[in-house]
CSV table of C-alpha atoms in Angstrom, one decimal:
chain,number,residue,atom,x,y,z
A,26,MET,CA,-10.9,22.7,6.7
A,27,LYS,CA,-10.6,19.3,7.3
A,28,LYS,CA,-12.4,17.1,3.5
A,29,ILE,CA,-14.4,14.2,4.7
A,30,LEU,CA,-16.1,11.4,3.1
A,31,LEU,CA,-18.5,9.8,4.2
A,32,VAL,CA,-19.9,6.4,2.9
A,33,GLU,CA,-23.6,5.9,4.5
A,34,ASP,CA,-26.4,3.9,2.0
A,35,ASP,CA,-29.5,4.4,4.9
A,36,PRO,CA,-29.8,7.9,3.9
A,37,ASN,CA,-31.6,9.7,6.7
A,38,LEU,CA,-28.2,8.9,9.2
A,39,GLY,CA,-26.1,9.4,6.7
A,40,LEU,CA,-27.7,13.2,5.8
A,41,LEU,CA,-28.3,13.6,9.7
A,42,LEU,CA,-24.0,12.6,10.2
A,43,GLN,CA,-24.1,15.2,7.2
A,44,ASP,CA,-25.2,17.7,8.8
A,45,TYR,CA,-23.7,17.2,12.2
A,46,LEU,CA,-20.3,16.1,11.2
A,47,GLN,CA,-19.3,20.4,9.7
A,48,LEU,CA,-22.2,21.9,11.8
A,49,LYS,CA,-20.0,20.2,15.5
A,50,GLY,CA,-17.1,19.4,14.3
A,51,LYS,CA,-16.2,22.6,11.4
A,52,PHE,CA,-15.5,19.7,9.4
A,53,ASP,CA,-16.7,19.7,5.2
A,54,VAL,CA,-17.5,16.5,4.6
A,55,VAL,CA,-18.6,14.9,1.5
A,56,LEU,CA,-21.4,12.4,1.3
A,57,CYS,CA,-22.6,10.1,0.1
A,58,LYS,CA,-24.6,6.5,-0.8
A,59,ASP,CA,-22.7,3.4,-1.6
A,60,GLY,CA,-19.8,2.3,-2.4
A,61,ASP,CA,-19.1,2.3,-5.7
A,62,GLU,CA,-19.9,6.0,-5.8
A,63,GLY,CA,-17.6,6.4,-3.0
A,64,LEU,CA,-14.5,5.0,-4.5
A,65,ARG,CA,-15.7,7.3,-7.6
A,66,THR,CA,-15.6,10.3,-4.9
A,67,PHE,CA,-12.5,9.0,-3.4
A,68,THR,CA,-11.0,9.2,-6.7
A,69,LYS,CA,-11.2,12.7,-8.1
A,70,SER,CA,-10.7,14.3,-4.5
A,71,SER,CA,-8.4,14.2,-1.9
A,72,TYR,CA,-9.6,13.6,2.0
A,73,ASP,CA,-8.2,13.6,5.7
A,74,LEU,CA,-10.6,11.0,6.6
A,75,LEU,CA,-13.0,8.0,5.8
A,76,ILE,CA,-15.4,6.6,7.5
A,77,LEU,CA,-16.9,3.8,6.0
A,78,ASP,CA,-21.1,2.3,5.8
A,79,VAL,CA,-19.9,-1.8,6.3
A,80,MET,CA,-23.6,-3.1,5.3
A,81,MET,CA,-23.5,-1.4,1.8
A,82,PRO,CA,-25.3,-2.5,-1.4
A,83,LYS,CA,-22.6,-2.3,-5.2
A,84,LYS,CA,-20.1,-2.4,-3.5
A,85,ASP,CA,-19.3,-2.8,1.1
A,86,GLY,CA,-17.5,-0.7,2.6
A,87,PHE,CA,-14.8,-3.4,3.9
A,88,THR,CA,-14.2,-4.3,-0.1
A,89,LEU,CA,-14.4,-0.6,-0.3
A,90,GLY,CA,-11.8,-0.2,2.1
A,91,LYS,CA,-9.4,-2.4,0.0
A,92,ASP,CA,-9.9,-0.3,-3.0
A,93,ILE,CA,-8.5,2.8,-1.1
A,94,ARG,CA,-5.7,1.2,0.3
A,95,LYS,CA,-5.1,0.3,-3.1
A,96,ILE,CA,-5.0,3.5,-4.1
A,97,ASN,CA,-3.8,5.2,-0.8
A,98,SER,CA,-2.0,3.5,2.1
A,99,HIS,CA,-2.6,6.7,4.7
A,100,VAL,CA,-5.6,7.7,4.7
A,101,PRO,CA,-7.7,7.4,7.8
A,102,ILE,CA,-10.5,5.0,7.9
A,103,ILE,CA,-13.6,4.8,10.3
A,104,PHE,CA,-15.5,1.0,9.3
A,105,ALA,CA,-19.5,1.6,10.7
A,106,THR,CA,-21.9,-1.4,10.5
A,107,ALA,CA,-24.6,-3.5,12.8
A,108,LYS,CA,-22.1,-5.7,13.3
A,109,GLY,CA,-19.8,-6.2,16.3
A,110,MET,CA,-18.6,-9.9,16.5
A,111,ILE,CA,-15.1,-9.5,17.1
A,112,GLU,CA,-14.3,-11.5,13.5
A,113,ASP,CA,-15.7,-8.0,11.6
A,114,LYS,CA,-13.4,-6.4,14.0
A,115,THR,CA,-10.3,-8.8,12.9
A,116,MET,CA,-11.6,-7.7,8.9
A,117,ALA,CA,-12.0,-4.5,9.4
A,118,PHE,CA,-8.4,-3.9,11.1
A,119,ASN,CA,-6.5,-6.3,8.5
A,120,LEU,CA,-8.2,-4.8,6.0
A,121,GLY,CA,-6.3,-0.8,7.2
A,122,GLY,CA,-9.0,0.5,8.5
A,123,ASP,CA,-7.8,2.0,12.1
A,124,ASP,CA,-11.6,2.8,13.9
A,125,TYR,CA,-14.2,0.7,14.2
A,126,ILE,CA,-18.0,1.6,15.7
A,127,THR,CA,-21.3,-0.4,15.9
A,128,LYS,CA,-24.5,1.2,15.2
A,129,PRO,CA,-26.9,2.1,16.8
A,130,PHE,CA,-23.8,4.9,18.5
A,131,ARG,CA,-24.0,7.9,19.4
A,132,ILE,CA,-22.3,11.0,17.5
A,133,GLU,CA,-20.9,11.9,20.3
A,134,GLU,CA,-18.9,9.3,19.7
A,135,LEU,CA,-17.6,9.4,16.4
A,136,LEU,CA,-16.8,12.2,17.0
A,137,LEU,CA,-14.7,12.5,19.4
A,138,ARG,CA,-13.5,8.8,17.3
A,139,ILE,CA,-12.8,11.0,14.9
A,140,ASN,CA,-10.8,14.6,16.5
A,141,ALA,CA,-8.9,11.9,18.5
A,142,LEU,CA,-7.6,9.3,14.2
A,143,LEU,CA,-6.9,13.1,13.0
A,144,LYS,CA,-5.1,14.5,15.8
A,145,ARG,CA,-3.0,11.3,15.9
A,146,THR,CA,-2.2,11.2,12.3
A,147,SER,CA,-1.7,14.9,12.8
A,148,ASN,CA,1.2,14.0,15.3
A,149,SER,CA,2.9,11.2,13.1
A,150,GLU,CA,2.9,13.7,10.5
A,151,LYS,CA,4.6,16.2,12.1
A,152,GLN,CA,7.4,14.0,13.3
A,153,GLU,CA,8.5,13.4,9.7
A,154,GLU,CA,8.5,16.4,8.9
A,155,GLU,CA,10.7,16.7,11.7
A,156,LYS,CA,13.3,14.6,10.4
A,157,GLN,CA,13.3,16.3,6.8
A,158,THR,CA,16.5,17.7,5.3
A,159,ILE,CA,16.0,19.2,2.7
A,160,PHE,CA,12.9,21.4,1.4
A,161,LYS,CA,12.0,22.3,-1.9
A,162,LEU,CA,10.6,26.8,-1.1
A,163,GLY,CA,9.8,27.7,-5.4
A,164,ARG,CA,12.4,28.2,-7.0
A,165,TYR,CA,15.0,27.5,-4.4
A,166,SER,CA,16.4,25.1,-2.9
A,167,PHE,CA,17.2,24.6,1.1
A,168,ASP,CA,19.2,21.5,2.5
A,169,TYR,CA,19.5,21.7,5.9
A,170,THR,CA,21.4,19.0,6.3
A,171,SER,CA,24.9,20.9,3.4
A,172,GLN,CA,23.3,24.2,5.1
A,173,LEU,CA,23.1,25.7,1.4
A,174,ILE,CA,20.0,27.3,-0.7
A,175,THR,CA,19.9,26.9,-4.3
A,176,ILE,CA,18.4,28.4,-6.7
A,177,GLY,CA,19.4,27.9,-10.1
A,178,ASP,CA,24.1,27.3,-10.7
A,179,VAL,CA,23.7,29.7,-7.6
A,180,GLN,CA,24.8,28.4,-4.0
A,181,GLN,CA,24.4,30.1,-1.2
A,182,LYS,CA,25.8,29.0,2.0
A,183,LEU,CA,23.6,28.8,5.4
A,184,SER,CA,25.7,30.0,9.1
A,185,THR,CA,24.5,27.1,11.4
A,186,LYS,CA,21.9,29.5,13.4
A,187,GLU,CA,20.2,31.2,9.6
A,188,ALA,CA,19.4,27.5,8.1
A,189,GLU,CA,18.0,26.2,12.4
A,190,LEU,CA,16.0,29.7,11.5
A,191,LEU,CA,15.2,28.7,8.0
A,192,ARG,CA,15.0,24.6,8.9
A,193,LEU,CA,12.4,25.8,11.4
A,194,LEU,CA,10.7,28.0,9.1
A,195,CYS,CA,9.5,25.3,6.5
A,196,ILE,CA,8.5,23.0,9.2
A,197,ARG,CA,6.0,25.6,10.1
A,198,LYS,CA,5.1,25.8,6.0
A,199,ASN,CA,2.1,28.5,5.8
A,200,GLU,CA,2.2,28.9,9.4
A,201,VAL,CA,3.1,31.1,12.0
A,202,LEU,CA,6.4,30.3,14.1
A,203,THR,CA,6.2,32.3,16.8
A,204,ARG,CA,9.8,33.9,18.4
A,205,GLU,CA,9.0,31.9,21.4
A,206,GLU,CA,9.6,29.4,20.1
A,207,ALA,CA,12.4,30.1,17.3
A,208,LEU,CA,14.5,31.4,20.6
A,209,LEU,CA,14.0,28.3,22.4
A,210,ASN,CA,14.3,25.9,20.3
A,211,ILE,CA,17.5,27.8,18.4
A,212,TRP,CA,19.1,29.8,21.6
A,213,HIS,CA,18.1,28.4,24.7
A,214,ASP,CA,17.0,31.3,26.0
A,215,ASP,CA,14.1,33.7,24.4
A,216,ASN,CA,16.0,36.8,25.7
A,217,TYR,CA,16.4,40.5,23.8
A,218,PHE,CA,19.8,40.4,23.4
A,219,ASN,CA,19.0,37.7,21.5
A,220,GLY,CA,15.4,38.6,19.8
A,221,ARG,CA,17.1,41.6,18.1
A,222,SER,CA,20.6,39.1,16.4
A,223,MET,CA,17.0,36.5,15.2
A,224,ASP,CA,16.1,39.2,13.5
A,225,VAL,CA,19.4,39.4,11.5
A,226,PHE,CA,19.2,36.4,11.4
A,227,LEU,CA,16.1,36.8,9.7
A,228,SER,CA,16.9,39.9,7.0
A,229,LYS,CA,19.8,38.6,6.0
A,230,ILE,CA,17.3,35.2,4.7
A,231,ARG,CA,15.3,36.7,3.6
A,232,LYS,CA,18.4,38.4,1.5
A,233,TYR,CA,18.3,35.2,0.2
A,234,LEU,CA,15.6,34.0,-1.1
A,235,LYS,CA,15.1,37.5,-2.6
A,236,GLU,CA,15.4,35.9,-6.3
A,237,ASP,CA,11.9,34.5,-6.1
A,238,PRO,CA,9.3,36.7,-5.4
A,239,THR,CA,6.9,34.0,-4.5
A,240,VAL,CA,8.7,32.6,-1.6
A,241,GLU,CA,8.0,35.3,1.1
A,242,ILE,CA,9.4,36.0,4.8
A,243,ILE,CA,6.4,37.8,6.6
A,244,ASN,CA,5.9,39.4,10.9
A,245,VAL,CA,3.3,38.4,12.2
A,246,HIS,CA,2.0,41.3,14.5
A,247,GLY,CA,2.4,40.5,18.4
A,248,ARG,CA,2.8,37.0,17.1
A,249,GLY,CA,6.6,36.0,15.8
A,250,TYR,CA,7.0,34.8,11.5
A,251,LYS,CA,5.4,33.4,8.5
A,252,LEU,CA,7.0,30.8,5.5
A,253,LEU,CA,4.7,32.3,2.4
A,254,ILE,CA,5.1,30.1,-0.2
A,255,ASN,CA,2.4,31.2,-3.6
């Protein structure tokens, strides 16, 4: 469940937005009533997205956004305000905002903007993950480029197919890697014989990782595999 920090000084609107986004958007929404409370709350936890009202007492939304950007330069921010002037929109984006919505607005429109922004952020993070070549797996370190698994002073050299398969599992860590995706990415054909070959490589990889019980590759019936790190 994605976690949203909503900072809104209008108690009625704040509760309305919180209830709607939790019910319709299936988000975990934390509500703060002013900028000072919003900053304190932000520093105590991690959030997937922020919605900041601009016109607030104690600390306005633009100042809050500026303070948050000093702490975290990546978390998506939507500014919400009754101001619709181009200068205010320019200010919002110059402060590192990702979107801007003018009051009064339809809650459905806000939900659409939230989902679009989270999708863009997720795609960007996935692209960065797919460039990654070194992975930490419990007590193990896996270097895809050199095709080495290391634990302590012990190293295990992997074959090219083993390294490609383990990297896919690492990129999808704690998620299901389907058999079809693995076969098409590595063998470029999901036929039966390639599937049997992949099962052999998986068995070998499991043996390479057996020294750390917190690292496990499980079968997900009818779908594929999942790399779990507890």
